[in-house]
Amino acid sequence: MNKLLSELLKATAIASTLAIGSFAGVSGAAAAPNMTTTVAVASAQATGLPDNTWWGVPNGVTEAGYNLYVPGYQFGCNGDQRHKGLDIGAPTGTNIHAWGSGQVVGTGYDAGGYHRWIQVYFPSIDMTMTMGHLLDGSQLPVGRTFEEGDVWAQVGTTADGLTFSHVHYRASHGNWGASPIGPCDDVDPFVVWSSLGLPA
């Protein structure tokens, strides 16, 4: 029964991703044939996370998957026009909850892409994740430790020039901290989720 439920969740999430409105002016249906990975799907009902949490965001919705091809996208690797992260949409001010235990290793503001961002490090799996498009002042300070379920930050605002309010997850191996993850230092955020032992 659990396996059947898991498969149904996966199918529903993938179908809803293809039906979602537009991302950077490209409809989900038009972009679907260019996807090289399926959108990460997870139950998110893990211990410590609020009910109805999707990727740490209560009632969050997948808006753009990892490695989605977007013509004109400027933040890929060496000119590759692929979305090197995972976008989870939610209203401005929605809390973003930690997936596991770790430490904040970087924060900042990047006018060109991430806007307000926070970078967290999970020592148990030696992986780093940056979250962008955050509400001003909501992120934890550098050096702060956290446990699964703690609030990392809050979803930012379209006043930053975004077409919809969302958090952008960008994952990588290792610990950088001084700046957002570089254009070629990326892995599917689901690798972090899975490595932390969260249910799929």
Short mmCIF file of C-alpha atoms in Angstrom, two decimals:
data_model
loop_
_atom_site.label_atom_id
_atom_site.label_comp_id
_atom_site.label_asym_id
_atom_site.label_seq_id
_atom_site.Cartn_x
_atom_site.Cartn_y
_atom_site.Cartn_z
CA MET A 1 0.00 0.00 0.00
CA ASN A 2 2.82 2.43 0.88
CA LYS A 3 4.52 1.72 -2.45
CA LEU A 4 1.28 2.34 -4.34
CA LEU A 5 0.71 5.62 -2.48
CA SER A 6 4.28 6.69 -3.24
CA GLU A 7 3.84 5.98 -6.95
CA LEU A 8 0.55 7.91 -7.00
CA LEU A 9 2.22 10.90 -5.33
CA LYS A 10 5.02 10.83 -7.89
CA ALA A 11 2.64 10.65 -10.84
CA THR A 12 0.48 13.46 -9.45
CA ALA A 13 3.45 15.76 -8.81
CA ILE A 14 4.92 15.21 -12.27
CA ALA A 15 1.55 15.78 -13.93
CA SER A 16 0.93 18.95 -11.94
CA THR A 17 4.38 20.24 -12.85
CA LEU A 18 3.61 19.88 -16.53
CA ALA A 19 0.29 21.65 -16.05
CA ILE A 20 1.64 24.55 -14.01
CA GLY A 21 1.44 28.03 -15.54
CA SER A 22 4.47 29.72 -16.94
CA PHE A 23 8.06 30.06 -15.79
CA ALA A 24 10.00 32.93 -17.34
CA GLY A 25 7.40 33.11 -20.07
CA VAL A 26 7.62 29.43 -21.02
CA SER A 27 4.64 27.19 -20.36
CA GLY A 28 5.21 23.94 -18.48
CA ALA A 29 3.71 22.00 -21.36
CA ALA A 30 6.03 23.59 -23.91
CA ALA A 31 9.11 23.04 -21.77
CA ALA A 32 8.33 19.45 -20.77
CA PRO A 33 10.01 17.68 -23.71
CA ASN A 34 13.30 19.40 -22.82
CA MET A 35 13.44 18.20 -19.23
CA THR A 36 16.37 15.88 -18.56
CA THR A 37 15.37 14.93 -15.04
CA THR A 38 11.99 14.44 -13.46
CA VAL A 39 10.92 16.90 -10.83
CA ALA A 40 11.97 15.76 -7.39
CA VAL A 41 9.02 14.26 -5.58
CA ALA A 42 8.87 13.72 -1.86
CA SER A 43 6.24 13.02 0.76
CA ALA A 44 7.51 15.82 3.03
CA GLN A 45 5.58 14.41 5.96
CA ALA A 46 8.88 13.77 7.70
CA THR A 47 9.32 14.00 11.45
CA GLY A 48 9.71 17.59 12.55
CA LEU A 49 8.10 19.17 9.48
CA PRO A 50 4.59 20.68 9.59
CA ASP A 51 1.74 18.82 7.91
CA ASN A 52 1.16 19.51 4.20
CA THR A 53 4.77 20.58 3.79
CA TRP A 54 6.31 20.35 0.33
CA TRP A 55 10.11 20.67 0.34
CA GLY A 56 9.96 22.39 3.72
CA VAL A 57 7.31 24.90 2.58
CA PRO A 58 3.76 24.52 3.98
CA ASN A 59 1.38 24.06 1.03
CA GLY A 60 4.24 24.75 -1.36
CA VAL A 61 3.88 23.94 -5.07
CA THR A 62 6.60 22.87 -7.52
CA GLU A 63 6.83 25.70 -10.06
CA ALA A 64 10.03 24.84 -11.94
CA GLY A 65 12.06 21.64 -11.73
CA TYR A 66 15.78 21.05 -11.64
CA ASN A 67 17.50 21.11 -15.05
CA LEU A 68 14.40 22.45 -16.81
CA TYR A 69 15.39 23.98 -20.16
CA VAL A 70 14.32 27.63 -20.31
CA PRO A 71 15.29 29.60 -23.46
CA GLY A 72 17.09 32.77 -22.42
CA TYR A 73 17.81 31.57 -18.87
CA GLN A 74 20.98 33.33 -17.69
CA PHE A 75 21.97 31.37 -14.62
CA GLY A 76 22.94 27.96 -15.97
CA CYS A 77 26.43 26.52 -16.29
CA ASN A 78 28.66 28.25 -18.88
CA GLY A 79 25.73 29.51 -20.88
CA ASP A 80 23.62 26.36 -20.58
CA GLN A 81 20.03 27.60 -20.43
CA ARG A 82 18.87 25.16 -17.77
CA HIS A 83 17.31 25.95 -14.44
CA LYS A 84 19.94 24.74 -11.96
CA GLY A 85 17.65 24.49 -8.97
CA LEU A 86 14.13 23.72 -7.78
CA ASP A 87 11.46 26.42 -7.37
CA ILE A 88 8.76 25.93 -4.75
CA GLY A 89 6.02 28.55 -4.93
CA ALA A 90 4.16 29.87 -1.89
CA PRO A 91 2.75 33.19 -0.67
CA THR A 92 5.18 35.87 0.50
CA GLY A 93 6.12 35.34 4.14
CA THR A 94 5.54 31.57 4.18
CA ASN A 95 8.02 29.84 6.48
CA ILE A 96 10.70 27.60 4.94
CA HIS A 97 11.53 24.72 7.27
CA ALA A 98 14.82 22.87 7.65
CA TRP A 99 15.01 19.35 6.22
CA GLY A 100 17.66 18.16 8.69
CA SER A 101 20.37 19.26 11.11
CA GLY A 102 23.17 21.59 10.13
CA GLN A 103 24.59 25.10 10.22
CA VAL A 104 24.13 28.35 8.32
CA VAL A 105 27.37 29.02 6.43
CA GLY A 106 26.46 32.04 4.31
CA THR A 107 23.93 34.80 3.71
CA GLY A 108 23.80 37.74 1.36
CA TYR A 109 22.10 39.65 -1.40
CA ASP A 110 22.61 39.07 -5.11
CA ALA A 111 20.80 41.63 -7.27
CA GLY A 112 21.31 39.57 -10.41
CA GLY A 113 19.74 36.27 -9.46
CA TYR A 114 19.29 34.94 -5.94
CA HIS A 115 18.23 38.24 -4.32
CA ARG A 116 18.30 37.57 -0.56
CA TRP A 117 19.84 34.16 0.05
CA ILE A 118 20.94 31.80 2.79
CA GLN A 119 23.32 28.87 2.46
CA VAL A 120 23.14 25.88 4.80
CA TYR A 121 25.51 22.98 5.30
CA PHE A 122 24.55 19.44 6.31
CA PRO A 123 27.68 17.89 7.89
CA SER A 124 26.23 14.38 8.04
CA ILE A 125 26.15 14.19 4.22
CA ASP A 126 28.76 16.90 3.37
CA MET A 127 26.32 18.78 1.16
CA THR A 128 25.43 22.45 0.86
CA MET A 129 22.20 24.10 -0.22
CA THR A 130 21.46 27.72 -1.09
CA MET A 131 17.95 29.15 -0.89
CA GLY A 132 17.23 32.29 -2.88
CA HIS A 133 14.39 34.83 -3.22
CA LEU A 134 13.85 35.23 0.52
CA LEU A 135 12.00 37.86 2.51
CA ASP A 136 14.32 40.62 3.67
CA GLY A 137 15.70 39.95 7.16
CA SER A 138 14.00 36.59 7.56
CA GLN A 139 17.06 34.36 7.19
CA LEU A 140 19.10 32.99 10.08
CA PRO A 141 22.56 34.49 10.70
CA VAL A 142 25.83 32.80 9.73
CA GLY A 143 26.95 30.33 12.39
CA ARG A 144 23.46 29.49 13.62
CA THR A 145 22.77 25.77 13.91
CA PHE A 146 19.38 24.26 13.16
CA GLU A 147 17.44 21.02 13.49
CA GLU A 148 14.85 19.47 11.21
CA GLY A 149 11.66 21.53 11.32
CA ASP A 150 13.32 24.80 12.41
CA VAL A 151 12.53 27.84 10.25
CA TRP A 152 15.39 28.79 7.89
CA ALA A 153 13.74 31.84 6.33
CA GLN A 154 10.54 33.07 4.67
CA VAL A 155 9.47 33.18 1.03
CA GLY A 156 10.20 36.57 -0.52
CA THR A 157 8.24 39.01 -2.60
CA THR A 158 7.58 39.73 -6.27
CA ALA A 159 8.82 43.27 -5.55
CA ASP A 160 12.28 41.81 -6.26
CA GLY A 161 11.24 41.45 -9.89
CA LEU A 162 10.07 37.84 -9.71
CA THR A 163 7.08 36.68 -11.71
CA PHE A 164 5.82 34.70 -8.69
CA SER A 165 6.85 34.39 -5.04
CA HIS A 166 8.91 31.26 -4.42
CA VAL A 167 12.04 29.82 -2.86
CA HIS A 168 14.79 28.64 -5.20
CA TYR A 169 16.79 25.66 -3.90
CA ARG A 170 20.31 25.14 -5.28
CA ALA A 171 22.30 22.15 -3.98
CA SER A 172 25.96 21.11 -4.23
CA HIS A 173 28.60 18.96 -2.58
CA GLY A 174 30.84 20.44 0.08
CA ASN A 175 30.82 23.72 1.98
CA TRP A 176 31.36 27.10 0.27
CA GLY A 177 29.65 29.72 2.41
CA ALA A 178 31.15 32.95 1.06
CA SER A 179 28.78 33.27 -1.90
CA PRO A 180 25.86 31.52 -3.58
CA ILE A 181 26.73 28.25 -5.29
CA GLY A 182 28.57 28.83 -8.57
CA PRO A 183 26.94 28.06 -11.91
CA CYS A 184 28.68 24.71 -12.35
CA ASP A 185 28.54 23.52 -8.73
CA ASP A 186 25.13 21.94 -8.63
CA VAL A 187 23.30 18.69 -8.02
CA ASP A 188 19.61 17.84 -8.05
CA PRO A 189 18.17 19.07 -4.70
CA PHE A 190 16.48 15.68 -4.36
CA VAL A 191 19.96 14.21 -3.76
CA VAL A 192 20.15 16.22 -0.54
CA TRP A 193 16.60 15.26 0.46
CA SER A 194 17.25 11.57 -0.20
CA SER A 195 20.68 11.60 1.47
CA LEU A 196 19.10 12.95 4.66
CA GLY A 197 16.86 9.89 4.71
CA LEU A 198 13.61 11.76 4.09
CA PRO A 199 10.71 9.76 2.64
CA ALA A 200 10.27 9.65 -1.14
#
